[in-house]
CSV table of C-alpha atoms in Angstrom, one decimal:
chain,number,residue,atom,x,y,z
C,1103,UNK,CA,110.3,75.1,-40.0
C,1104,UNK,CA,108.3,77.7,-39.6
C,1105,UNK,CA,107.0,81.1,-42.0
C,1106,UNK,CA,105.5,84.0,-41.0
C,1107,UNK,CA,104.3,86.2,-43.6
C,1108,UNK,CA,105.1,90.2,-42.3
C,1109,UNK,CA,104.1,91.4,-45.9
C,1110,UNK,CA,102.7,89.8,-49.1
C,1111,UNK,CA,100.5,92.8,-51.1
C,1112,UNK,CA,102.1,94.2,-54.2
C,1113,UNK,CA,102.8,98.0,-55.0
C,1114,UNK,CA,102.4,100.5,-52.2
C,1115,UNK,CA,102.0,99.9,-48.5
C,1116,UNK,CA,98.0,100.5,-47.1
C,1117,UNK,CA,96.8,101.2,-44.1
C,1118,UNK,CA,95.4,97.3,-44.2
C,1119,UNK,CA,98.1,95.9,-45.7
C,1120,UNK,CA,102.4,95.5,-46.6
C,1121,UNK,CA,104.2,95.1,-49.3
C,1122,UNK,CA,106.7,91.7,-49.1
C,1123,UNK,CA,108.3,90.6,-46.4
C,1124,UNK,CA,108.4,87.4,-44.4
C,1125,UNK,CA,110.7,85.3,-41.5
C,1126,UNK,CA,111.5,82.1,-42.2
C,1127,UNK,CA,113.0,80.0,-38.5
C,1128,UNK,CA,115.0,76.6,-39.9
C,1129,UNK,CA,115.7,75.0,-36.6
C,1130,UNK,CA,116.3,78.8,-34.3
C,1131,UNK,CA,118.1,80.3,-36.4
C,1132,UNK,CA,116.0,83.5,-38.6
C,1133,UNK,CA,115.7,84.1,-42.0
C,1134,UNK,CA,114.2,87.1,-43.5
C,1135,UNK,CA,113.1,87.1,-47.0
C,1136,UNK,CA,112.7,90.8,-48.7
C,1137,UNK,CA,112.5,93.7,-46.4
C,1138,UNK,CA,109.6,96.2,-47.9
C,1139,UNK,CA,108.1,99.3,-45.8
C,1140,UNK,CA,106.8,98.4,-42.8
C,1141,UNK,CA,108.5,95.6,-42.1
C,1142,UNK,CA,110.0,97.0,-38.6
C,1143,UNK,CA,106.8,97.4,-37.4
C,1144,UNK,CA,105.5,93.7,-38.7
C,1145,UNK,CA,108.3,92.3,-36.9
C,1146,UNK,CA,107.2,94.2,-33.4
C,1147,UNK,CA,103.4,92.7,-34.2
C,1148,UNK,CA,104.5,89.2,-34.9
C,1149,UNK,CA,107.1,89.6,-32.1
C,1150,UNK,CA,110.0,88.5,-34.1
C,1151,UNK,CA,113.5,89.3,-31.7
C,1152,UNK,CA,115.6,92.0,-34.0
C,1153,UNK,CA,118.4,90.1,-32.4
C,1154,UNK,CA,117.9,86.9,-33.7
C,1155,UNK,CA,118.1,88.0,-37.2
C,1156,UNK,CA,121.3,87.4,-39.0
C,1157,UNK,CA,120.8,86.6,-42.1
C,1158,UNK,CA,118.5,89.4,-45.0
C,1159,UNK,CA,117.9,87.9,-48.3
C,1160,UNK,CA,116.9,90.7,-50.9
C,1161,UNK,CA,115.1,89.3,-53.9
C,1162,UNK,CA,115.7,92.1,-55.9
C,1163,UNK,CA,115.9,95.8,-56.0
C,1164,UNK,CA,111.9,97.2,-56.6
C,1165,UNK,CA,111.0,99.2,-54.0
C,1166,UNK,CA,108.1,97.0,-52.6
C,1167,UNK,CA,111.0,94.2,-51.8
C,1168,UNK,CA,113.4,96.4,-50.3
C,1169,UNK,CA,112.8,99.9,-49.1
C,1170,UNK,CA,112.3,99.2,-44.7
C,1171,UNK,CA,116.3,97.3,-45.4
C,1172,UNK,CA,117.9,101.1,-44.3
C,1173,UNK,CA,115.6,101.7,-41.9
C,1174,UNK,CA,115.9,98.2,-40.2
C,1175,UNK,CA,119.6,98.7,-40.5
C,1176,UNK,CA,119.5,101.7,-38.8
C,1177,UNK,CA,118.0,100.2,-36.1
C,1178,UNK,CA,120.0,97.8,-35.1
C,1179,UNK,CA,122.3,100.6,-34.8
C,1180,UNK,CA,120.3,102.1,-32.2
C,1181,UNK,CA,119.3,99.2,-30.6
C,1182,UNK,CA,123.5,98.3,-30.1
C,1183,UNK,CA,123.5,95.5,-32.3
C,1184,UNK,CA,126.7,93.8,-31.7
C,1185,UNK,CA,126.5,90.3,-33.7
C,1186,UNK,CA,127.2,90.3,-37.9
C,1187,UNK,CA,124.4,90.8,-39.9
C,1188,UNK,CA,124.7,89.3,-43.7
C,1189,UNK,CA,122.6,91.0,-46.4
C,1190,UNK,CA,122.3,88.7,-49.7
C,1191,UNK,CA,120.8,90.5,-52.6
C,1192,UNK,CA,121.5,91.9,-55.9
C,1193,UNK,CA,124.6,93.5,-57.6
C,1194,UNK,CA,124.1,97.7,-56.1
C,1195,UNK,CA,122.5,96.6,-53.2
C,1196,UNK,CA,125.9,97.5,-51.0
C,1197,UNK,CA,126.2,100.9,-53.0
C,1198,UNK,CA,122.4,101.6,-52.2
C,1199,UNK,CA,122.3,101.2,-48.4
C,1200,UNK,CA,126.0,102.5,-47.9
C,1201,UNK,CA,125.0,105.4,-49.8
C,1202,UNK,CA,122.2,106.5,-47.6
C,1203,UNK,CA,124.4,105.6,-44.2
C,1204,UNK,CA,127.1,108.4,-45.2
C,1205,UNK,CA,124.3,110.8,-46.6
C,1206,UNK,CA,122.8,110.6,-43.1
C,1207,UNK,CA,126.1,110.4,-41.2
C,1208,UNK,CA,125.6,107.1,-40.0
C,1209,UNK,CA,127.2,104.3,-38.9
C,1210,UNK,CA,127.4,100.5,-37.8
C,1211,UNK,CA,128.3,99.4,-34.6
C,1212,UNK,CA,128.3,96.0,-35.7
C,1213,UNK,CA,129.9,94.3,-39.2
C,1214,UNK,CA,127.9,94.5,-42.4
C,1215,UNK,CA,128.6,92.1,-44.8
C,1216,UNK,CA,127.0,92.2,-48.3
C,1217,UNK,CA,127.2,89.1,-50.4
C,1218,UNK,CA,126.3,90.0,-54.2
C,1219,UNK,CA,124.3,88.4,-56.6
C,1220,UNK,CA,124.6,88.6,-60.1
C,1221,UNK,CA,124.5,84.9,-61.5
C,1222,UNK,CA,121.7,83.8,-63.5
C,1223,UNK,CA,122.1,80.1,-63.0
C,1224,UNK,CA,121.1,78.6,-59.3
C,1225,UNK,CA,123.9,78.8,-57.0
C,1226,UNK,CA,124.3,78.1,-53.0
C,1227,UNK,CA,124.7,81.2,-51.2
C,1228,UNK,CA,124.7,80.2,-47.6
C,1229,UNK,CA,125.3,76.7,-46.1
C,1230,UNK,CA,125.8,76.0,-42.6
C,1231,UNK,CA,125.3,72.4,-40.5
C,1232,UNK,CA,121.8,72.9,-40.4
C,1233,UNK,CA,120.5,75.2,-43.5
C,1234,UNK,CA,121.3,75.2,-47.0
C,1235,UNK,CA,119.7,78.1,-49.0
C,1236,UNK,CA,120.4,78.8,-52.9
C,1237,UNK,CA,119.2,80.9,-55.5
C,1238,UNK,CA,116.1,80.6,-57.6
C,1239,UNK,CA,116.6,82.7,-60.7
C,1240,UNK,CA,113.4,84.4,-61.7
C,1241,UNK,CA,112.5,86.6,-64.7
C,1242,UNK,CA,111.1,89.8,-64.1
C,1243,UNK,CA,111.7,93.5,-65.0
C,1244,UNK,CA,115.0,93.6,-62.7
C,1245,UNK,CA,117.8,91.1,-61.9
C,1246,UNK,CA,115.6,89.1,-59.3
C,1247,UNK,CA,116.0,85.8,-57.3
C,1248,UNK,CA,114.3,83.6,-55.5
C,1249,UNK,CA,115.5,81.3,-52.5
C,1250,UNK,CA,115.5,77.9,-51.9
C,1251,UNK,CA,115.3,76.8,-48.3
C,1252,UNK,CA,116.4,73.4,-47.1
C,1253,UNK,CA,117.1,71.8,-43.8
C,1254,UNK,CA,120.2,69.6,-43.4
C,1255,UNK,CA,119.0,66.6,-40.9
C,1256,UNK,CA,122.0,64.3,-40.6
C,1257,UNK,CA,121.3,62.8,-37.3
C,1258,UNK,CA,119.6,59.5,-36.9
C,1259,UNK,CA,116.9,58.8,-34.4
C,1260,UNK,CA,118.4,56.6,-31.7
C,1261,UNK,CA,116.7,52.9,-31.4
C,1262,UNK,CA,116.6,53.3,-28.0
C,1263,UNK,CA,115.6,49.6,-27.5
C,1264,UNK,CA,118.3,48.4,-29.8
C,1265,UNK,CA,121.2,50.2,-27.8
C,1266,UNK,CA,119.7,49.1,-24.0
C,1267,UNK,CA,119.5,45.5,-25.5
C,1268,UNK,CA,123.0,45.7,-26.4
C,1269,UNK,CA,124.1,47.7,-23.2
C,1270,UNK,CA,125.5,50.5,-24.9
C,1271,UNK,CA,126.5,53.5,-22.7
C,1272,UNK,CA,125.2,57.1,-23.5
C,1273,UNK,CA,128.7,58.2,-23.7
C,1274,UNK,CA,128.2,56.9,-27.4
C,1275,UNK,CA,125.2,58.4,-28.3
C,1276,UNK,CA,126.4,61.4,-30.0
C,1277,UNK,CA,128.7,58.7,-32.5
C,1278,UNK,CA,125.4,56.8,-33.5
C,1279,UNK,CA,123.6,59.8,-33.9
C,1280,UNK,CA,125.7,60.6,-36.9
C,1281,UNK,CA,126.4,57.3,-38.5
C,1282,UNK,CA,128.8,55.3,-35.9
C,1283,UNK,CA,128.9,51.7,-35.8
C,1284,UNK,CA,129.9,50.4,-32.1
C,1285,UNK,CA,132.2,47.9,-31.3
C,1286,UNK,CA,131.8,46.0,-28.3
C,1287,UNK,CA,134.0,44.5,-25.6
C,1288,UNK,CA,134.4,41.3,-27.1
C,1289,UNK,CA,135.3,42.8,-30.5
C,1290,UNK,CA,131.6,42.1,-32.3
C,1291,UNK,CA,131.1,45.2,-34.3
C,1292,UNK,CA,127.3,46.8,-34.0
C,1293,UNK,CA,126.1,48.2,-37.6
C,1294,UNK,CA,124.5,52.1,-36.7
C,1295,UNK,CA,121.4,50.7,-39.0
C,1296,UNK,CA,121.1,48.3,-36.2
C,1297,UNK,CA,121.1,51.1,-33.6
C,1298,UNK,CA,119.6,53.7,-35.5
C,1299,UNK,CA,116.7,54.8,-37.7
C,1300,UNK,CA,117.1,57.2,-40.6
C,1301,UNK,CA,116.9,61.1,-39.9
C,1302,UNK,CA,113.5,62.5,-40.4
C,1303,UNK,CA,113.2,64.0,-43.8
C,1304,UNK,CA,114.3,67.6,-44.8
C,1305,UNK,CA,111.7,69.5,-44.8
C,1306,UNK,CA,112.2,72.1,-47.9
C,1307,UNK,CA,110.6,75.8,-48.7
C,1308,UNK,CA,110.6,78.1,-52.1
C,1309,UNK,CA,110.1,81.7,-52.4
C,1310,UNK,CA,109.3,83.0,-55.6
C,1311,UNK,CA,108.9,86.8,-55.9
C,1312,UNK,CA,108.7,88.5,-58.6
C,1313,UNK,CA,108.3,86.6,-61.9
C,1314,UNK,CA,106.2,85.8,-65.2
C,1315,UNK,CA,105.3,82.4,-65.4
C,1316,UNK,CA,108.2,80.6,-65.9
C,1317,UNK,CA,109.3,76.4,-66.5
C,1318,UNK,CA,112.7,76.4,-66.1
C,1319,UNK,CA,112.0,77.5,-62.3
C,1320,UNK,CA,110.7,74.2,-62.0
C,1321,UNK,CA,113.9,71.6,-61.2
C,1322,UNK,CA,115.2,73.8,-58.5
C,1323,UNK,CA,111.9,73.6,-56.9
C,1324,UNK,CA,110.7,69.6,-57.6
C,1325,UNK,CA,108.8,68.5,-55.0
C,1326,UNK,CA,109.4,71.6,-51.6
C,1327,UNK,CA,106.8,70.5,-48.9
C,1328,UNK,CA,105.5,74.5,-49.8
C,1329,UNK,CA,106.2,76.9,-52.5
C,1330,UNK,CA,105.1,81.0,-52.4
C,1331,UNK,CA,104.8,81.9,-56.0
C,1332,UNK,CA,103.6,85.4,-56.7
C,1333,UNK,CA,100.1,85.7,-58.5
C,1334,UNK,CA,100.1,89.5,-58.8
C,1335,UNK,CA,96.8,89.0,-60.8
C,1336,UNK,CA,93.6,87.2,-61.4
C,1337,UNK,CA,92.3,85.6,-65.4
C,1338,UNK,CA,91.1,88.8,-65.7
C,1339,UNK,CA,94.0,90.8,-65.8
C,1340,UNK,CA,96.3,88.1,-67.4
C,1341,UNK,CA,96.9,90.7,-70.4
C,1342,UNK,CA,98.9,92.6,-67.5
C,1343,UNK,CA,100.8,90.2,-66.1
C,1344,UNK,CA,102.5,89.7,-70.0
C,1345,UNK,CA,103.4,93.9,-69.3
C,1346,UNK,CA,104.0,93.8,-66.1
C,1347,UNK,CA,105.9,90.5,-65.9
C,1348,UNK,CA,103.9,89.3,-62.9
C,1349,UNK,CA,102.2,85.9,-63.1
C,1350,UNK,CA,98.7,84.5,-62.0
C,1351,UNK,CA,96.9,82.7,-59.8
C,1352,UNK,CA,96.4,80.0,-62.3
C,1353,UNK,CA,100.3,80.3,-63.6
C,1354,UNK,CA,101.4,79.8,-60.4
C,1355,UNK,CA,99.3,76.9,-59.6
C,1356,UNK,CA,100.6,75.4,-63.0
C,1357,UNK,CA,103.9,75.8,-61.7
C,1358,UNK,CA,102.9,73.8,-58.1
C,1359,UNK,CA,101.5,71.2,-60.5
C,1360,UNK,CA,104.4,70.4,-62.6
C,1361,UNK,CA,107.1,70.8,-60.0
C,1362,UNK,CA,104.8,68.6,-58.0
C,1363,UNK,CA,104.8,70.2,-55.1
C,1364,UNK,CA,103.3,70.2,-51.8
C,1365,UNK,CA,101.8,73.2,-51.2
C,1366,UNK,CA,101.6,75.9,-52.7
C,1367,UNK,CA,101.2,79.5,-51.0
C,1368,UNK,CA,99.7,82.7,-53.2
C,1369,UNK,CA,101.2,86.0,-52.6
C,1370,UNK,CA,102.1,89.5,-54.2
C,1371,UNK,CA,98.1,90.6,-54.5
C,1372,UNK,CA,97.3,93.5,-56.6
C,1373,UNK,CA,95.8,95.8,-54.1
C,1374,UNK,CA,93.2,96.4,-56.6
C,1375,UNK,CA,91.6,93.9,-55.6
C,1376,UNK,CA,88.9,93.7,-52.3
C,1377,UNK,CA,89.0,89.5,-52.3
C,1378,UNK,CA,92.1,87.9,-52.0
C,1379,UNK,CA,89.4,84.8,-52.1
C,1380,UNK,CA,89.2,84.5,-55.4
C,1381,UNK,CA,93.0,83.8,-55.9
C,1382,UNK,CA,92.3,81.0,-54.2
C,1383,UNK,CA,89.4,79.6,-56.2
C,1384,UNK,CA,91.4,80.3,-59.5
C,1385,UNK,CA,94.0,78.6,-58.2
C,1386,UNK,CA,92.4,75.2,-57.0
C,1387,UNK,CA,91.3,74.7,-60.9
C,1388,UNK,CA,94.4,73.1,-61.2
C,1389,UNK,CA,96.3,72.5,-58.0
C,1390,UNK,CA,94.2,71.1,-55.0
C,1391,UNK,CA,96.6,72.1,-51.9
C,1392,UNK,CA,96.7,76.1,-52.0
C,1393,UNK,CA,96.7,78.6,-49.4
C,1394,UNK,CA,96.8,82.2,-49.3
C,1395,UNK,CA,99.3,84.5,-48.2
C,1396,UNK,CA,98.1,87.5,-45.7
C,1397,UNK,CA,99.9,89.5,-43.3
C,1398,UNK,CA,100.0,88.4,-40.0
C,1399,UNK,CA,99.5,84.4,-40.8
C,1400,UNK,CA,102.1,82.2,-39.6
C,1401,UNK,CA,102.9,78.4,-41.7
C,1402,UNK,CA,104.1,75.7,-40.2
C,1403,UNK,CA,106.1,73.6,-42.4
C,1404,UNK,CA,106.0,70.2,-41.3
């Protein structure tokens, strides 16, 4: 699993720096999460294939999460996109981008499918055999969600040793792999936990953007190897994070430490501040394992 933040500043793109946006790859297949200004061009830096992307999750409908989703739209449309894409994200959202496709007299060559959101209790809103991703509702000035990401690893690692001793042909690989006991010639049945180990664990990833400091957040997201919580502002500020229904530094570390996470990544910076640094030391008050967010840096999540 690995994250590459395109985007993690808050308010208005700068010259230095994007608004939200990030790609998330779960075993080859891409994910992106929020789709701000800019995020076309992020893409071409990271060098992130257009193609590959099938799958947009909108967290909610402020412009600093969602505004580069016509634009990238658009072009795939120029690029002859051919393959589906899926856009999850808010109740509207398919009324939005439609709206400014006929306005401008475009079109698709490709289906666009919009899955709407609207509950306010978690739900799973895509599942394949690999990835599982549900909702993370989040309180904020909007409808807003965040998005729990979670590989599905259901295939056992072979005992290679165990299956040569045994003289088991390779033809049955693919059956022990997921769980097969053998049978033998003579009728002596093999158990798979003789044959195999257990699947390497499922390695797990929360994105929270944008919310107040919130508990009941923290079930859905026990123990993810890495969680991005916004911390919109420093101590300092806190008086605006109650106005502005952001959270902190230190609120979102509190979070990491009760939901006993992993790691915790810090995004969503004011832009009024000039040292994204001092997140960081806020942060590790309370929770030891935190990183920062910046645009550009890639996480591998292992």
């Amino acid at each position: 699993m690995k994250l590459t933040i395109l985007g993690c500043y808050a308010a208005t793109p700068r010259t230095l720096s994007n608004p939200t946006s990030q790609v998330l790859e779960i075993k080859n297949r891409l994910f992106l999460i929020d789709c701000a200004e800019g995020t076309q061009v992020q893409l071409r830096k990271s060098k992130v294939k257009f193609s590959k992307i099938n799958h947009i999750f909108i967290s909610h409908l402020h412009g600093d999460h969602f505004y580069g989703l016509i634009g990238l739209i658009s072009t795939f449309m120029l690029l002859n996109r051919e393959s589906d894409l899926h856009v999850y994200g808010p109740k509207g959202i398919k009324e939005i981008i439609l709206l400014q496709l006929r306005a401008s007299g475009s079109y698709t060559g490709y289906n666009l499918y919009f899955h709407e959101l609207e509950s306010k209790e978690s739900e799973i809103i895509f599942e394949d055999e690999k990835v599982l991703v549900k909702t993370i509702p989040l309180t904020h000035r909007v409808y807003t969600n965040g998005f729990l990401f979670q590989e599905k690893n259901i295939e056992r690692k072979l005992n290679i040793e165990a299956i040569e001793n045994y003289q088991i042909d390779k033809l049955y690989f693919n059956k022990i792999k997921y769980g097969g006991d053998i049978t033998l010639e003579n009728g002596v049945i093999i158990p798979n936990s003789v044959l195999s180990f257990d699947p390497i664990p499922s390695k797990t990833y929360a994105f929270c953007s944008d919310t107040i400091y919130d508990e009941k957040i923290i079930p859905i997201i026990a123990n993810v190897d890495y969680l991005y919580h916004e911390s919109t502002f420093l101590e300092s500020e806190a008086h605006l994070s109650e106005r502005t229904m952001h959270a902190t530094a230190k609120q979102a570390a509190t979070i990491a430490l009760k939901a006993n996470v992993n790691n915790l990544i810090l995004g969503h910076f004011s832009t009024r501040y000039g040292n994204i640094e001092l997140f960081k030391q806020e942060a590790q008050t309370i929770f030891p394992n935190v990183h920062l967010a910046d645009d550009g840096k890639e996480f591998d999540i292992e």
